[in-house]
Structures are given as C-alpha cells and as structure tokens.
Amino acid sequence: MFSTTLQNINRYKLSRLLFSFALFIILSFLHVESVAAQTVDSVVVADSLFAADTLAPAPDSVMADSLLTGKKDAKKPFLEAEVRYASEDSLIFKVGEKKVFLFDKANVDYQDISLKADRIEYDFSWKTVSAAGAIDSSGKLAGKPEFTQGSDKFTFDTIKYNFDSRKGKIKNIITQQGEGFVHSTYTKRFSDGEIHMRKGMYTTCDAEHPHFYIALTKAISIPKNKTISGPAYLVFEDIPLPILGLPFGFFPNSSTRASGLILPDFRDEQRRGFGLVNGGWYMALGEYVDLTILGSIFSRGTWMASTKSSYYKRYKFSGTFNADFAMNRINDDPDAQESKDFKVQWSHSQDGKANPTRKFSANVNFSTASYEQKQSTSVNNLLSNQKNSSISYSKNWPGRPFNFAANLNGTQSTKTRQVNLTLPSMTFNMNRVYPFRGKNTDGKYTWLENIQVSYSSQMQNKINTTDSMLFTNDTWKKMQNGFSHSIPISLAGIKLLKIINITPSVSYNGVLFPYYIRKTARADTSVFKTNELKIDTIRKITYAHAVSTSLSISASPKIYGMFISKRADSYIEAVRHVMTPSISASYTPNMSGLMPNYYRKVLYPSTITRYSSYTEYSIYEKQLYSTPSLNKESASVRFGLNNNLEMKVRSKSDTTGEGKKIVLLDNLNFSSGYSPLAESFKWSRVSMTGSTSLFKNRLNLQFNSSFDPYALDSLNKRVDKFQINEKGRLFRTTDASISAGFRLQSGAGDKKKGSGEAKPVEDLPDGMVPGYDETFDDASGAYRSDYVDFDIPWSLNVDYSWSYSKPTNKASYTHTIRLSGDISITPKWKIGANTGYDLVAKEFSITNISINRDLHCWEMRISVVPFGDYRSYSFTINAKSSILRDLKYDKKESWYDNL
C-alpha cells in the first residue's frame, strides 16, 4: 500500500519547479541593471502604471533597446518570449540595495511559467529570489505563492533560492501528483539535484487540512532515480496510527508504468474453506500493453487462475483480454467430484480516425455453462441465460459500390448448453447501380435509365452443438458450409395514381453445395414390415443455379382524421389520427421447364397398406442454403395498417398560443398475408404491435399479440379449418405480451437529466443498469452498488411484464414486477433497494438493500441480500482514489455458502 502510494510522487517535478522558478525570475529583472548607474536610492512605480491588467511599457522598451537590439554581432537574445509582470499595489526598484520588490497580488508570466504571490523580492547582491504571502486582518496567511508550469501546479508559504549555490528552501509546499497530493513542511534542494523533505505527507484528500494521510518523517529524492524515506505511518483525522506503518521505504522515481507484486485478499468460507484470492503479478509490457496474472487458492482444494491484459494506442485501437480458469472442489474429501470452469472475454475497438475504409472490432464472451453459477461476480451475468460473441472486419472502397465483410459470430445458452457458431461468414456485395444513367442528368429518367442492378454473395460455415461436444472431431465433421450469390435486376419508378408502385424484377441465384443426397426405398420383407428410406450422401462439390422473375405491386397511402374543439376555453385543441394502410402483391412464375431440376421422386412402400406412394425431395435438402429452384409458381399478398394518434393542447404557461403536442399512441400496427397458390393454410397469422410513451417519457408501454385464423383438432394439431367455422370465433390468440416501465425521480434529477449531466447507460461500469444496480463485489459474491449519484434526492423505477402463450390448448404465463429506488436522507447519506416478485411462482427474486455514505475522500457501503439463495451481506469502508484501492476495511459473508 505504502509502496504504491509513493511511486506516484514524482520528486523530479519539484526539482524542475525550483530551477524554472529561478530562471524566470532572473529573466524578469535583467533590465534592472540598465538603471544601476542612477543615483536615486529607490524608484517607486505607482499602481496606476503597473496595474494587474497593464503591461509595463517603459521597462520593456528599455530591455528591448539594451538587450535585444544593437550591433550586427549581437548575441542571440537570452529571452525567447515576452516577460509580463504586474502587481496591484506597487513595484519598487531599490538600486542602492540592488533589490526589486513587487507587492499585492504580484504575478510574473514567461512562456508556460507563471508565479503569483502577495510579495516577490529579488536580491542582486546575494543572487537570491524570494516569494511569500502576507498576514491579513484576521491573522491568516493570504496570497500564498502559486507556481504553475504547464500542467504542474504548486502552492507554498515561502520560497528562497540562491542562483550561485543552486540551493533553495521551500516551506509548506503542496503539489498535486495525479490523484494524490504531496505536502512537505520543510523542503531543501541541493546543488547536486537531491531534494530533502522533513515532516511530509501524502494523501488523496483535496482538503487544505487532509482527513487522512501517510506521514513521512523524512525523505530524500534523487530525480530520475529513486526516493528513500524514513519511518512512515497512517494518520486518520489527526490521530496517528503507528501500528500501520513502515520503518523505511525505497521507491523508484519513474513517470512510466512499473511491474510489481499484487497482494492477495483473505477469504473465509464454509464450503471452500480459508483462501487467498486475487494475488499475483502486474507486468508493464512496454508503452502500449500490460499484463496481470492472478491466482486464488482455498484450503479445501479449489483454485483459480486468470490473466488480464489491456492495450491502447492513441488514434489507433484499444482493447482488453481476460481468460479465467477454475478447478472447483467444495470440501476436503479426496473422492469428491471436481468440476472445471473457464471463461474467455475479449473486447477490441478501432479508433474512427485510424482508417476510414477498414474497420476491425471484437466482442467475445464465452464460458462453460456453470461458470456464472459458481464464479460470477455480477448478478446481471448470473441471471442472463445467453451469451453473444462477435468478431468482425469490414472494408469498403470510396467512390466505388463494392464492400466486403467477414464475421465470426457465436451464441451460447447457459440454460440448455446449446452453442451456435458461425466460423466465419464472409460477404462481398455491390450496392445498387444504374448502368444506363449518364453522369450529367436533369433528374428526369426514362424507363431504361431506371433499371437497377446489384450483386450480393455470402460464404458461411456453421456449427450447432453443445458446449461439452464443441471440441470433438465429430462436431467439426458435421459443420455446415456453402456459398451463395445472386444478381437481382429490377425496374423502379413505375407509379400509378401517385401511390401505386409497380416493380418487375429478374434475379439470378447460384449456390455451391459441399454434397448432395440420394434416397432409395428399402422394403422390409420380415413380419414386422418396417419399411424405411436409405439416404446416401455423396461428398462432392456441386453448383446449382436458377433464374427467377417476379412482379410486385405495392401501395401505402396516408389517411388523416381530425377532431377540432370548437370551445375556446377547452384544454384540448385538436386530436389527429393518421392511418397508413399498405398492400403489396408479388407473383413468381414457374421456371421449371427452363431451369435445371434439383428435385427427385422416390417410391416409398407404405407400412400400413399394400400400396406405395411417391415422395418428392431435393437433393440439397437440410443444407445451409436452400435449393435455388422451387419448380413451381408462387404468389403472395401482404396487408398492413399503421396507426398514430396525437393530441394538441393549450399550455397554461405558454402565451404565444402555439399549443403543445402530446403523442397518445406512437404506433399501433396490424399485419397479415395471403398465399393464393398455397395448397393449405393460405392465410397467415394476424400480428399486432404497439407502443407509446406518456407523462414526459416517464411511462413506456409496449404490447403485442398474434392471432391464428385456423383451428385445432382433438389432438391439438393445427388443421386447415377456420376457427370461426369450428368454434364460432374469428381468431385464436396464440401469444400476447405487455411490458411497462415507469421512471420517477425528484425535480433535481429531472433538471440534471435535462442539462445533460446525468450519466448515460453506456458510460456506467460493466454490468450496471440505471439507478441502483445489483453488482457482486469482486471475488466475494456480496452485492454492492458502485455508482451512486448523491445529486438526485430520490428515484423510483417500476418494471412490469406479462406474457401469454397458447400455441395449442395448453397455455403458459409469465407475470413479474420489479421495483428499484433510492432516497438521499441527507446530502451524504443514500439508501437504496432493489427487488422483484414473480406473480406466477409466487416468490421474490433477488432482493438487495444498500446504504451509502459519502465521506469526502472516503466512502462507506453496506449491502444486504436478506433472503434467498444469494443471501449475503457486505460492509466496506475505503478511500475513493484508485491509487489507494487497498486502503480499506471489508467485512462480508459470501453467497457461495448458500448453494
């Protein structure tokens, strides 16, 4: 802890402070020697001439004449920039004593160096410069010297520096180093560059009198080399804690990252025993990459190992990579069954400025199904049943219609253990072009110029298996792959009555298949008569193609309905209803006589009767891509109706008379379809979707439903009979759902949100949701909330969900409600809670109660899960700064012991 702290104290900056301060003071008063021949004892310059916002013209002009101009052989000017100095009270030259004084809010600026103090004095005889503050009427020191060079800023009580000996003394200096602050009562700089400190302290508290610090009795810093300190100890609220101290310290002075040891935390659990967790080694692998290796071990046999690496190159790319492995053993029985878990995460993003034509990104999240249950530190991960991974590369050619993309995608269900991988999927496409259009046109095109052509191609390799079978030879032998491409040509721009679009098109489609099949009937002459089909697979790459033509007609007019109130004092001015009906029809003729036939018929003896029947099959069935030719004509008609409802009201606070628009219904959509040439089930299901936001987006409502016009038979099988004929009802509801989210917070929170100061969801730490989040403490399993916004006095979130599914005569329901909220009982105290209830199972979901206290430079958290499988508690008090992340006290009970 102490080592980590002092590595951030760069003593070299203090050396640079003294040298830079002396340099610019000399430069500021070089012109004083030009008036040394005068016989007056002192020259007092009135404050009207050297006011704080006035540049002194006379001394600058003298300096420019005597030092910066003259003979041809004049040396290069010593000053590389203009020196600006001023004071509110006076500037005094004492030529006899060879001293210069600036009084009251004096400041001197040279390039990136600035000095501000109540008093600045330069003695030419002893070649010393001094700066100090002044005692005000209340007896306090005011106008402390403040030295700034670039991003470095220092404050102190007094400073005195000798240019000949290159030695200096500084009293009560305060400087900021990263997230920390260094205080030193007495500081000396020697001619060899060494800096000696006495009665120093290091803290991350920004108060003038820190609430806590690491007291340094004495220390010596050798710039760009090392720092050696004497005894050091912690001090809390001016109470020294010598028991938490070190006899000495030896620390390197380096502005770069350094490798080092990471001390483990201690754990005590009932099932896994005593343990040391997250101990290891941090390695800084150059300027752009680092690596952390961590390990954990428990007394009853469980052990874990993990590697974490992050990399970053400015304007190029950034990313992180994590790999975890765990060997689980829950007791000390040698015959106890062991289980292994692993997890791999990789995130990579490319800077938008790196390359405008090429982009590479990755987001990989893969683990064993039991990892989240046994090792997870995030409740969001624990409750999620699906993981998604993707790696993508894309390339485009500016000024040309071509683009290329390659993707590796994967989905994993931790509930069913099913894994679906695409390794990889590659596409090469040409965007729509008009080959018959010239470069110079007036916007009016003929039918020939409206012909458009595009091209698309895709190659895929897919694996569908379980996580336990993923790395077996049999799984990779069953990989599905293929290549498909198409060239669609269409004629656009044909309109009738300004609302009807007619689009004739022709398309060439081709598919490359890795194999094809042949089916033959094999009759069973035994007494059992179990006839079957024999399927032979011929592993040979073949190419299938087809040309299809179609004609599509579509129309989507808008119909407006308006209600206008005739009462002048009515709150409602008008209500508008916008309906957008849509209809589209398409027809594809039978091209079987002109295209190759990829369908075969097999004579299949019946197992019930003595008669046989022919069964048609495609030689490419059950492959990644479908057979390009259907050998039959098809037609379809699609219907749709979109609705939008808005209301205009008179605002009581608006005097312009413009009114205010309120959206009552964002959308209410209905859709269905009809296939006139289908042999059965010609009508599609009717789908309904809708959503709206009310009360200034505080209430968000979504709903949807599906209706089936066909009935079920006695075996709950869908039959080609209408529901109205069988049951007397027009439709049969197959599924429906309603979800609502209600957000409410205090007026202060609304103002903060409106000003753009609220923290967006994407900026929150990983695994967190808006409001109070259920996040496990690292390696302990106790819930806590990392992000607490004390500026919002209170907030309340309510999420409601209801769903209904009845594809047959058996229905299933889900019905849940979730509540979360917090309240600040004082500006520094906040209490929050997060819970949920399953109305079908009649049980509570994970419930968390949190108490947070802002202690300025420290924070305290209490988190409790009072019941359930994840029952646990956690008490933590720690320093806020990440530099002192190990300066904390933890007391917690893990949820692992409940499983």
Coordinates of N, CA and C in Angstrom, one line a residue, residues 621-802:
E621 N -31.5 -31.0 -49.7 CA -32.3 -30.6 -48.5 C -31.4 -30.7 -47.3
K622 N -31.9 -29.9 -46.3 CA -31.3 -29.9 -44.9 C -29.8 -29.4 -45.0
Q623 N -29.5 -28.5 -46.0 CA -28.2 -27.9 -46.1 C -28.3 -26.5 -45.6
L624 N -27.1 -25.8 -45.6 CA -27.1 -24.4 -45.1 C -27.9 -23.5 -46.0
Y625 N -27.9 -23.7 -47.3 CA -28.7 -22.9 -48.2 C -29.7 -23.7 -48.9
S626 N -30.9 -23.1 -49.1 CA -32.0 -23.9 -49.8 C -31.7 -24.1 -51.2
T627 N -32.5 -25.0 -51.8 CA -32.4 -25.2 -53.2 C -32.8 -24.0 -54.0
P628 N -32.0 -23.5 -55.0 CA -32.4 -22.3 -55.7 C -33.7 -22.3 -56.5
S629 N -34.1 -23.5 -57.0 CA -35.3 -23.5 -57.8 C -36.4 -24.3 -57.1
L630 N -37.6 -23.7 -57.0 CA -38.7 -24.4 -56.3 C -39.6 -25.2 -57.3
N631 N -39.4 -25.0 -58.6 CA -40.1 -25.8 -59.6 C -41.6 -25.6 -59.5
K632 N -42.1 -24.4 -59.0 CA -43.5 -24.2 -59.0 C -43.7 -22.7 -58.9
E633 N -44.9 -22.2 -59.3 CA -45.2 -20.8 -59.2 C -45.7 -20.5 -57.8
S634 N -45.5 -19.2 -57.5 CA -45.9 -18.8 -56.2 C -46.5 -17.4 -56.2
A635 N -47.3 -17.0 -55.3 CA -47.9 -15.7 -55.2 C -48.2 -15.4 -53.8
S636 N -48.1 -14.1 -53.4 CA -48.4 -13.7 -52.0 C -49.0 -12.3 -52.0
V637 N -49.8 -12.0 -51.0 CA -50.4 -10.7 -50.8 C -50.2 -10.4 -49.3
R638 N -49.6 -9.2 -49.0 CA -49.4 -8.7 -47.7 C -50.3 -7.5 -47.4
F639 N -50.9 -7.5 -46.2 CA -51.7 -6.4 -45.8 C -51.1 -5.8 -44.5
G640 N -51.3 -4.5 -44.3 CA -50.8 -3.8 -43.1 C -51.6 -2.6 -42.9
L641 N -51.7 -2.2 -41.6 CA -52.4 -0.9 -41.2 C -51.6 -0.4 -40.0
N642 N -51.0 0.8 -40.2 CA -50.3 1.5 -39.2 C -51.1 2.7 -38.7
N643 N -51.1 2.9 -37.3 CA -51.9 4.0 -36.7 C -51.0 4.8 -35.8
N644 N -51.3 6.1 -35.8 CA -50.6 7.1 -35.0 C -51.7 8.1 -34.5
L645 N -51.7 8.3 -33.1 CA -52.7 9.2 -32.5 C -52.0 10.3 -31.7
E646 N -52.3 11.6 -32.0 CA -51.7 12.7 -31.4 C -52.7 13.7 -30.9
M647 N -52.4 14.5 -29.9 CA -53.3 15.5 -29.4 C -52.6 16.8 -29.2
K648 N -53.2 17.9 -29.5 CA -52.7 19.2 -29.3 C -53.5 19.9 -28.2
V649 N -52.8 20.4 -27.2 CA -53.4 21.0 -26.0 C -52.9 22.4 -25.8
R650 N -53.7 23.2 -25.1 CA -53.3 24.6 -24.8 C -52.5 24.6 -23.5
S651 N -51.3 25.1 -23.6 CA -50.4 25.1 -22.5 C -50.7 26.3 -21.6
K652 N -50.8 26.1 -20.3 CA -51.1 27.2 -19.4 C -50.0 28.2 -19.2
S653 N -48.8 27.8 -19.4 CA -47.6 28.7 -19.3 C -47.2 29.3 -20.6
D654 N -47.8 29.0 -21.7 CA -47.4 29.5 -23.0 C -48.4 30.6 -23.4
T655 N -47.8 31.8 -23.7 CA -48.6 32.9 -24.1 C -48.6 33.2 -25.6
T656 N -47.9 32.3 -26.3 CA -47.9 32.5 -27.8 C -49.1 31.9 -28.5
G657 N -49.8 31.1 -27.8 CA -50.9 30.4 -28.4 C -50.6 29.3 -29.4
E658 N -49.4 28.9 -29.4 CA -48.9 27.8 -30.3 C -49.5 26.4 -29.8
G659 N -49.7 26.2 -28.6 CA -50.1 24.9 -28.1 C -49.0 24.0 -28.0
K660 N -49.3 22.8 -27.4 CA -48.3 21.8 -27.2 C -48.8 20.4 -27.7
K661 N -47.9 19.7 -28.4 CA -48.3 18.4 -29.0 C -48.0 17.3 -28.0
I662 N -48.9 16.4 -27.8 CA -48.8 15.2 -27.0 C -49.1 14.0 -27.8
V663 N -48.1 13.0 -27.8 CA -48.3 11.8 -28.5 C -49.1 10.8 -27.6
L664 N -50.3 10.4 -28.0 CA -51.1 9.4 -27.3 C -50.7 8.0 -27.6
L665 N -50.4 7.8 -28.9 CA -50.1 6.4 -29.3 C -49.0 6.5 -30.4
D666 N -47.8 6.1 -30.1 CA -46.7 6.1 -31.1 C -47.0 5.3 -32.3
N667 N -47.5 4.1 -32.1 CA -47.8 3.2 -33.2 C -48.7 2.1 -32.7
L668 N -49.6 1.7 -33.6 CA -50.5 0.5 -33.4 C -50.6 -0.1 -34.8
N669 N -49.9 -1.2 -35.0 CA -49.7 -1.8 -36.3 C -50.4 -3.2 -36.4
F670 N -51.0 -3.5 -37.5 CA -51.6 -4.8 -37.8 C -51.1 -5.2 -39.1
S671 N -50.8 -6.5 -39.2 CA -50.3 -7.1 -40.5 C -50.7 -8.5 -40.6
S672 N -50.8 -9.0 -41.9 CA -51.2 -10.3 -42.2 C -50.8 -10.6 -43.7
G673 N -51.1 -11.8 -44.1 CA -50.8 -12.1 -45.5 C -51.7 -13.2 -46.1
Y674 N -51.7 -13.4 -47.4 CA -52.5 -14.4 -48.1 C -51.7 -15.0 -49.2
S675 N -51.6 -16.3 -49.3 CA -50.9 -17.0 -50.4 C -51.9 -17.8 -51.2
P676 N -52.4 -17.2 -52.4 CA -53.5 -17.8 -53.1 C -53.1 -19.1 -53.8
L677 N -51.8 -19.4 -54.0 CA -51.4 -20.6 -54.7 C -51.0 -21.7 -53.8
A678 N -51.0 -21.4 -52.4 CA -50.6 -22.4 -51.5 C -51.6 -23.6 -51.4
E679 N -51.2 -24.8 -51.1 CA -52.1 -25.9 -51.1 C -52.9 -25.9 -49.8
S680 N -52.4 -25.4 -48.7 CA -53.1 -25.3 -47.4 C -52.6 -24.1 -46.6
F681 N -53.4 -23.8 -45.6 CA -53.1 -22.6 -44.7 C -52.7 -21.4 -45.6
K682 N -53.6 -20.9 -46.4 CA -53.3 -19.8 -47.3 C -53.2 -18.5 -46.5
W683 N -53.9 -18.4 -45.4 CA -53.9 -17.1 -44.6 C -52.8 -17.2 -43.5
S684 N -52.1 -16.1 -43.4 CA -51.1 -16.0 -42.3 C -51.7 -15.5 -41.0
R685 N -51.0 -15.7 -40.0 CA -51.4 -15.2 -38.7 C -51.5 -13.7 -38.7
V686 N -52.4 -13.1 -37.9 CA -52.5 -11.6 -37.8 C -51.7 -11.2 -36.6
S687 N -50.8 -10.2 -36.9 CA -49.9 -9.7 -35.9 C -50.2 -8.3 -35.5
M688 N -50.2 -8.0 -34.2 CA -50.5 -6.7 -33.7 C -49.3 -6.3 -32.8
T689 N -48.8 -5.1 -33.0 CA -47.8 -4.5 -32.2 C -48.1 -3.0 -31.9
G690 N -47.7 -2.6 -30.7 CA -48.0 -1.2 -30.4 C -47.1 -0.7 -29.3
S691 N -46.9 0.6 -29.2 CA -46.1 1.2 -28.1 C -46.4 2.7 -28.0
T692 N -46.2 3.2 -26.8 CA -46.4 4.6 -26.5 C -45.6 5.0 -25.3
S693 N -45.4 6.3 -25.2 CA -44.7 6.9 -24.1 C -45.5 8.1 -23.5
L694 N -45.8 8.1 -22.3 CA -46.6 9.1 -21.6 C -45.9 9.7 -20.5
F695 N -46.5 10.9 -20.1 CA -46.0 11.6 -18.9 C -44.6 12.0 -19.1
K696 N -44.2 12.7 -20.2 CA -42.9 13.1 -20.5 C -41.9 11.9 -20.4
N697 N -42.3 10.8 -21.1 CA -41.5 9.6 -21.2 C -41.2 8.9 -19.9
R698 N -42.0 9.3 -18.9 CA -41.8 8.6 -17.6 C -42.4 7.2 -17.7
L699 N -43.4 7.0 -18.5 CA -44.1 5.7 -18.6 C -43.9 5.2 -20.1
N700 N -43.3 4.1 -20.2 CA -43.1 3.5 -21.5 C -43.9 2.2 -21.6
L701 N -44.7 2.0 -22.6 CA -45.6 0.9 -22.7 C -45.4 0.2 -24.1
Q702 N -45.2 -1.1 -24.1 CA -45.2 -1.9 -25.3 C -46.1 -3.1 -25.2
F703 N -46.7 -3.4 -26.3 CA -47.6 -4.6 -26.3 C -47.7 -5.2 -27.7
N704 N -47.9 -6.5 -27.7 CA -48.0 -7.2 -29.0 C -48.8 -8.5 -28.8
S705 N -49.3 -9.0 -29.9 CA -50.2 -10.2 -29.9 C -50.2 -10.8 -31.3
S706 N -50.5 -12.1 -31.3 CA -50.7 -12.8 -32.6 C -52.0 -13.6 -32.5
F707 N -52.7 -13.6 -33.7 CA -54.0 -14.3 -33.8 C -53.9 -15.2 -35.0
D708 N -54.4 -16.5 -34.7 CA -54.4 -17.5 -35.7 C -55.8 -17.8 -36.2
P709 N -56.1 -17.7 -37.6 CA -57.4 -17.9 -38.1 C -57.8 -19.4 -38.2
Y710 N -56.8 -20.3 -38.0 CA -57.1 -21.7 -38.1 C -57.3 -22.4 -36.8
A711 N -58.1 -23.5 -36.8 CA -58.5 -24.2 -35.6 C -57.5 -25.3 -35.2
L712 N -57.8 -25.9 -34.1 CA -57.0 -27.1 -33.6 C -58.0 -28.3 -33.6
D713 N -57.5 -29.5 -33.9 CA -58.3 -30.7 -33.8 C -58.3 -31.2 -32.4
S714 N -58.8 -32.4 -32.2 CA -58.9 -33.0 -30.9 C -57.6 -33.4 -30.4
L715 N -56.6 -33.6 -31.3 CA -55.2 -33.9 -30.8 C -54.3 -32.7 -30.7
N716 N -54.9 -31.5 -30.6 CA -54.2 -30.2 -30.5 C -53.3 -29.9 -31.7
K717 N -53.7 -30.4 -32.8 CA -52.9 -30.2 -34.0 C -53.6 -29.2 -34.9
R718 N -52.8 -28.3 -35.4 CA -53.4 -27.2 -36.3 C -53.8 -27.8 -37.6
V719 N -55.1 -27.5 -38.0 CA -55.7 -28.1 -39.2 C -56.2 -27.0 -40.1
D720 N -56.4 -27.3 -41.3 CA -56.7 -26.3 -42.4 C -58.2 -26.1 -42.3
K721 N -58.7 -25.6 -41.2 CA -60.1 -25.3 -41.0 C -60.2 -24.0 -40.2
F722 N -61.1 -23.1 -40.6 CA -61.1 -21.8 -39.9 C -61.7 -21.9 -38.5
Q723 N -61.2 -21.1 -37.7 CA -61.7 -21.1 -36.3 C -63.1 -20.7 -36.2
I724 N -63.5 -19.8 -37.0 CA -64.9 -19.3 -37.0 C -65.9 -20.4 -37.3
N725 N -65.5 -21.3 -38.2 CA -66.4 -22.4 -38.6 C -66.4 -23.5 -37.5
E726 N -65.3 -23.6 -36.8 CA -65.2 -24.7 -35.8 C -65.7 -24.3 -34.4
K727 N -65.3 -23.1 -34.0 CA -65.6 -22.6 -32.6 C -66.5 -21.4 -32.6
G728 N -66.8 -20.8 -33.8 CA -67.6 -19.6 -33.8 C -66.9 -18.3 -33.5
R729 N -65.5 -18.4 -33.4 CA -64.7 -17.2 -33.2 C -63.8 -16.9 -34.4
L730 N -63.6 -15.6 -34.6 CA -62.9 -15.2 -35.8 C -61.4 -15.7 -35.7
F731 N -60.8 -15.5 -34.5 CA -59.3 -15.8 -34.4 C -59.1 -16.6 -33.1
R732 N -58.0 -17.2 -33.0 CA -57.5 -17.9 -31.8 C -56.2 -17.2 -31.4
T733 N -56.2 -16.7 -30.2 CA -55.0 -16.0 -29.7 C -53.9 -17.0 -29.3
T734 N -52.8 -16.8 -30.0 CA -51.6 -17.8 -29.7 C -50.6 -17.2 -28.8
D735 N -50.4 -15.9 -28.8 CA -49.5 -15.3 -27.8 C -49.8 -13.8 -27.7
A736 N -49.4 -13.3 -26.5 CA -49.6 -11.9 -26.2 C -48.7 -11.5 -25.1
S737 N -48.3 -10.2 -25.1 CA -47.4 -9.7 -24.0 C -47.6 -8.2 -23.8
I738 N -47.4 -7.8 -22.6 CA -47.4 -6.4 -22.2 C -46.2 -6.1 -21.3
S739 N -45.5 -5.1 -21.6 CA -44.4 -4.6 -20.7 C -44.5 -3.1 -20.5
A740 N -44.2 -2.7 -19.3 CA -44.3 -1.3 -19.0 C -43.2 -0.9 -18.0
G741 N -42.6 0.2 -18.3 CA -41.6 0.7 -17.4 C -41.9 2.1 -16.9
F742 N -41.9 2.3 -15.6 CA -42.3 3.6 -15.0 C -41.0 4.2 -14.3
R743 N -40.6 5.4 -14.7 CA -39.5 6.1 -14.1 C -39.9 7.4 -13.4
L744 N -39.6 7.5 -12.2 CA -39.9 8.7 -11.5 C -38.8 9.1 -10.6
Q745 N -38.4 10.4 -10.6 CA -37.4 10.9 -9.7 C -37.7 12.4 -9.3
S746 N -36.9 12.9 -8.4 CA -37.2 14.2 -7.9 C -36.9 15.3 -8.9
G747 N -37.3 16.5 -8.7 CA -37.2 17.6 -9.6 C -35.7 17.9 -9.9
A748 N -34.8 17.7 -8.9 CA -33.4 17.9 -9.1 C -32.9 17.0 -10.1
G749 N -33.4 15.7 -10.1 CA -32.9 14.7 -11.0 C -33.4 15.1 -12.4
D750 N -34.6 15.6 -12.6 CA -35.1 16.0 -13.9 C -34.3 17.1 -14.5
K751 N -33.9 18.1 -13.6 CA -33.1 19.2 -14.1 C -31.7 18.7 -14.6
K752 N -31.1 17.8 -13.8 CA -29.8 17.3 -14.2 C -29.9 16.5 -15.5
K753 N -31.0 15.7 -15.6 CA -31.2 15.0 -16.9 C -31.3 15.9 -18.0
G754 N -32.1 17.0 -17.8 CA -32.3 17.9 -18.9 C -31.1 18.7 -19.3
S755 N -30.2 18.9 -18.4 CA -28.9 19.6 -18.7 C -27.9 18.8 -19.3
G756 N -28.1 17.5 -19.4 CA -27.2 16.6 -20.0 C -26.1 16.1 -19.0
E757 N -26.3 16.3 -17.7 CA -25.3 15.9 -16.8 C -25.4 14.5 -16.2
A758 N -26.6 13.9 -16.5 CA -26.8 12.6 -16.0 C -25.9 11.6 -16.7
K759 N -25.5 10.6 -16.0 CA -24.5 9.6 -16.6 C -25.3 8.7 -17.5
P760 N -24.9 8.6 -18.8 CA -25.6 7.7 -19.7 C -25.3 6.3 -19.4
V761 N -26.2 5.4 -19.9 CA -26.1 4.0 -19.6 C -24.8 3.4 -20.1
E762 N -24.4 3.9 -21.3 CA -23.2 3.3 -21.9 C -21.9 3.7 -21.1
D763 N -22.0 4.8 -20.3 CA -20.8 5.2 -19.5 C -20.7 4.6 -18.1
L764 N -21.8 3.8 -17.7 CA -21.7 3.2 -16.4 C -20.8 2.0 -16.5
P765 N -20.3 1.6 -15.3 CA -19.4 0.4 -15.3 C -20.1 -0.8 -15.9
D766 N -19.2 -1.8 -16.3 CA -19.8 -3.0 -16.9 C -20.7 -3.7 -15.9
G767 N -21.9 -4.2 -16.5 CA -22.8 -5.0 -15.7 C -23.7 -4.1 -14.8
M768 N -23.8 -2.8 -15.1 CA -24.6 -2.0 -14.3 C -25.8 -1.5 -15.1
V769 N -26.9 -1.2 -14.4 CA -28.1 -0.7 -15.0 C -28.4 0.7 -14.4
P770 N -29.2 1.6 -15.0 CA -29.5 2.8 -14.4 C -30.2 2.7 -13.0
G771 N -29.9 3.6 -12.1 CA -30.4 3.6 -10.8 C -29.5 2.7 -9.9
Y772 N -30.1 1.9 -9.0 CA -29.3 1.1 -8.2 C -29.1 -0.3 -8.9
D773 N -27.9 -0.7 -9.0 CA -27.6 -1.9 -9.7 C -27.2 -3.0 -8.8
E774 N -27.6 -4.3 -9.2 CA -27.2 -5.4 -8.4 C -25.9 -5.9 -8.9
T775 N -24.8 -5.6 -8.3 CA -23.5 -6.0 -8.7 C -22.7 -6.6 -7.6
F776 N -22.2 -7.8 -7.8 CA -21.4 -8.5 -6.8 C -20.1 -7.9 -6.6
D777 N -19.6 -7.9 -5.3 CA -18.3 -7.5 -5.0 C -17.3 -8.5 -5.6
D778 N -16.2 -8.0 -6.1 CA -15.2 -8.8 -6.8 C -14.7 -9.9 -5.8
A779 N -14.8 -11.1 -6.2 CA -14.2 -12.3 -5.5 C -14.9 -12.6 -4.2
S780 N -16.0 -11.9 -3.9 CA -16.6 -12.2 -2.6 C -18.1 -12.6 -2.8
G781 N -18.7 -12.2 -3.8 CA -20.1 -12.5 -4.0 C -21.1 -11.7 -3.3
A782 N -20.7 -10.7 -2.6 CA -21.6 -9.8 -1.9 C -22.1 -8.7 -2.8
Y783 N -23.3 -8.3 -2.7 CA -23.9 -7.3 -3.6 C -23.4 -5.9 -3.2
R784 N -23.2 -5.0 -4.1 CA -22.9 -3.6 -3.8 C -23.3 -2.8 -5.0
S785 N -23.3 -1.5 -4.8 CA -23.6 -0.5 -5.9 C -22.4 0.4 -6.0
D786 N -21.7 0.3 -7.2 CA -20.5 1.1 -7.4 C -20.8 2.6 -7.7
Y787 N -21.9 2.8 -8.5 CA -22.2 4.2 -8.9 C -23.4 4.7 -8.1
V788 N -23.1 5.7 -7.3 CA -24.2 6.4 -6.5 C -24.2 7.8 -6.8
D789 N -25.3 8.3 -7.3 CA -25.5 9.7 -7.6 C -26.2 10.5 -6.4
F790 N -25.4 11.1 -5.6 CA -26.0 11.8 -4.5 C -26.7 13.1 -4.9
D791 N -26.6 13.6 -6.1 CA -27.2 14.8 -6.5 C -28.7 14.6 -6.8
I792 N -29.2 13.3 -7.0 CA -30.6 13.1 -7.2 C -31.2 12.7 -5.8
P793 N -32.1 13.5 -5.2 CA -32.5 13.2 -3.8 C -33.3 11.9 -3.7
W794 N -34.1 11.5 -4.8 CA -34.8 10.3 -4.7 C -35.2 9.8 -6.1
S795 N -35.4 8.5 -6.3 CA -35.8 8.0 -7.6 C -36.5 6.7 -7.4
L796 N -37.4 6.4 -8.3 CA -38.2 5.2 -8.2 C -38.4 4.6 -9.6
N797 N -38.1 3.3 -9.8 CA -38.3 2.6 -11.1 C -39.2 1.4 -10.9
V798 N -40.2 1.2 -11.7 CA -41.1 0.1 -11.7 C -41.1 -0.5 -13.1
D799 N -40.8 -1.8 -13.1 CA -40.9 -2.6 -14.4 C -41.9 -3.7 -14.2
Y800 N -42.8 -3.7 -15.2 CA -43.9 -4.7 -15.2 C -43.9 -5.5 -16.5
S801 N -44.1 -6.8 -16.4 CA -44.0 -7.7 -17.6 C -45.1 -8.8 -17.4
W802 N -45.9 -9.0 -18.5 CA -46.8 -10.1 -18.5 C -46.8 -10.7 -19.9

